[in-house]
Amino acid sequence: MKNVLLVCGQGVSSHLFLGEAKRVAETQRVPLHFSATSLMEVTPELLAEQDLVLLAPQVAYQAKMRAKIGDQVQTAPIPNDIYGWLNSQALVKYACHQLNFAPAAVAVAY
């Protein structure tokens, strides 16, 4: 099981993604555990538990965010087309792609 943390500015949009992303991963038997938080709640301890941190577009390029995460964990911005449509199916595929594994249920190329 891989841990994926969704991070946005205030935590609202990441939590909107959270429930549906968990449902998609569970339904398709993808070994991902999703959690969500706001930028202000990111701690070194939280990062240490993650395999991947997915950043909302509005925080992905903030110097503050890059400094906070550093090289502690693999990080990627959520593409605008996934984020803008709150496409949890595509988010799960994208997370798998970032982690370099493709369970049968999400083997479709991103």
C-alpha positions as CSV (number, residue, x, y, z in Angstrom):
1,M,0.0,0.0,0.0
2,K,1.4,3.4,-1.0
3,N,0.4,6.6,0.8
4,V,-0.6,9.6,-1.3
5,L,-1.1,13.0,0.3
6,L,-3.2,15.6,-1.5
7,V,-2.3,19.2,-0.6
8,C,-4.1,22.4,-1.5
9,G,-4.0,25.9,-0.1
10,Q,-6.8,25.7,2.5
11,G,-7.6,22.0,2.4
12,V,-11.0,22.4,0.8
13,S,-10.3,21.1,-2.7
14,S,-8.0,18.4,-1.5
15,H,-10.8,17.1,0.7
16,L,-13.3,17.3,-2.2
17,F,-11.0,14.9,-4.1
18,L,-10.3,12.7,-1.1
19,G,-13.5,10.7,-0.7
20,E,-13.9,10.0,-4.4
21,A,-10.2,9.1,-4.9
22,K,-10.5,6.6,-2.0
23,R,-13.6,5.1,-3.5
24,V,-12.0,4.8,-6.9
25,A,-8.9,3.2,-5.5
26,E,-10.9,0.8,-3.4
27,T,-13.3,-0.2,-6.2
28,Q,-10.5,-0.8,-8.6
29,R,-8.4,-2.5,-6.0
30,V,-5.5,-0.1,-6.4
31,P,-3.1,-0.2,-3.5
32,L,-3.2,3.5,-2.7
33,H,-4.2,5.2,0.6
34,F,-5.2,8.8,0.0
35,S,-5.2,11.5,2.7
36,A,-5.6,15.3,2.3
37,T,-4.5,18.4,4.1
38,S,-3.9,22.1,3.7
39,L,-0.6,23.7,3.0
40,M,-0.4,25.0,6.6
41,E,-0.9,21.6,8.1
42,V,2.0,19.9,6.3
43,T,4.7,18.8,8.8
44,P,7.9,16.8,8.4
45,E,6.3,14.0,10.3
46,L,3.3,13.9,7.9
47,L,5.7,13.9,4.9
48,A,7.7,11.1,6.4
49,E,4.7,8.8,6.1
50,Q,4.0,9.6,2.4
51,D,5.2,7.9,-0.7
52,L,3.8,10.7,-2.9
53,V,2.6,14.2,-2.4
54,L,0.2,15.6,-5.0
55,L,0.0,19.4,-5.0
56,A,-3.0,21.4,-6.2
57,P,-1.9,23.7,-9.1
58,Q,-2.2,26.9,-7.0
59,V,0.3,25.7,-4.4
60,A,2.6,23.5,-6.7
61,Y,4.9,26.4,-7.6
62,Q,4.9,28.3,-4.4
63,A,8.5,28.7,-3.1
64,K,7.1,28.2,0.5
65,M,5.8,24.8,-0.5
66,R,9.0,23.7,-2.2
67,A,11.0,24.8,0.8
68,K,8.7,23.0,3.2
69,I,8.8,19.7,1.4
70,G,12.4,19.9,0.1
71,D,13.6,16.5,-1.0
72,Q,11.8,14.5,1.7
73,V,9.3,12.8,-0.5
74,Q,8.3,12.5,-4.2
75,T,6.2,15.4,-5.2
76,A,4.1,16.2,-8.3
77,P,1.6,18.9,-9.3
78,I,-1.9,17.7,-10.1
79,P,-2.5,18.6,-13.7
80,N,-5.0,21.3,-14.4
81,D,-7.3,19.1,-16.4
82,I,-7.6,16.6,-13.5
83,Y,-7.8,19.3,-10.8
84,G,-10.2,21.5,-12.6
85,W,-12.8,18.7,-13.2
86,L,-12.1,17.0,-9.8
87,N,-11.5,13.9,-11.9
88,S,-10.8,11.3,-9.2
89,Q,-10.5,8.4,-11.8
90,A,-7.7,10.3,-13.6
91,L,-6.1,11.3,-10.2
92,V,-5.8,7.7,-9.3
93,K,-4.2,6.9,-12.7
94,Y,-1.9,9.9,-12.3
95,A,-0.8,8.8,-8.8
96,C,0.0,5.3,-10.2
97,H,1.9,6.8,-13.0
98,Q,3.9,9.0,-10.7
99,L,4.7,5.9,-8.5
100,N,5.7,3.9,-11.5
101,F,3.2,1.1,-11.1
102,A,0.2,0.2,-13.1
103,P,-2.3,-2.2,-11.4
104,A,-4.5,-3.9,-14.0
105,A,-7.5,-1.6,-13.2
106,V,-5.6,1.5,-14.1
107,A,-3.2,0.2,-16.7
108,V,-4.6,2.8,-19.2
109,A,-1.8,5.2,-20.1
110,Y,-2.2,8.6,-18.6
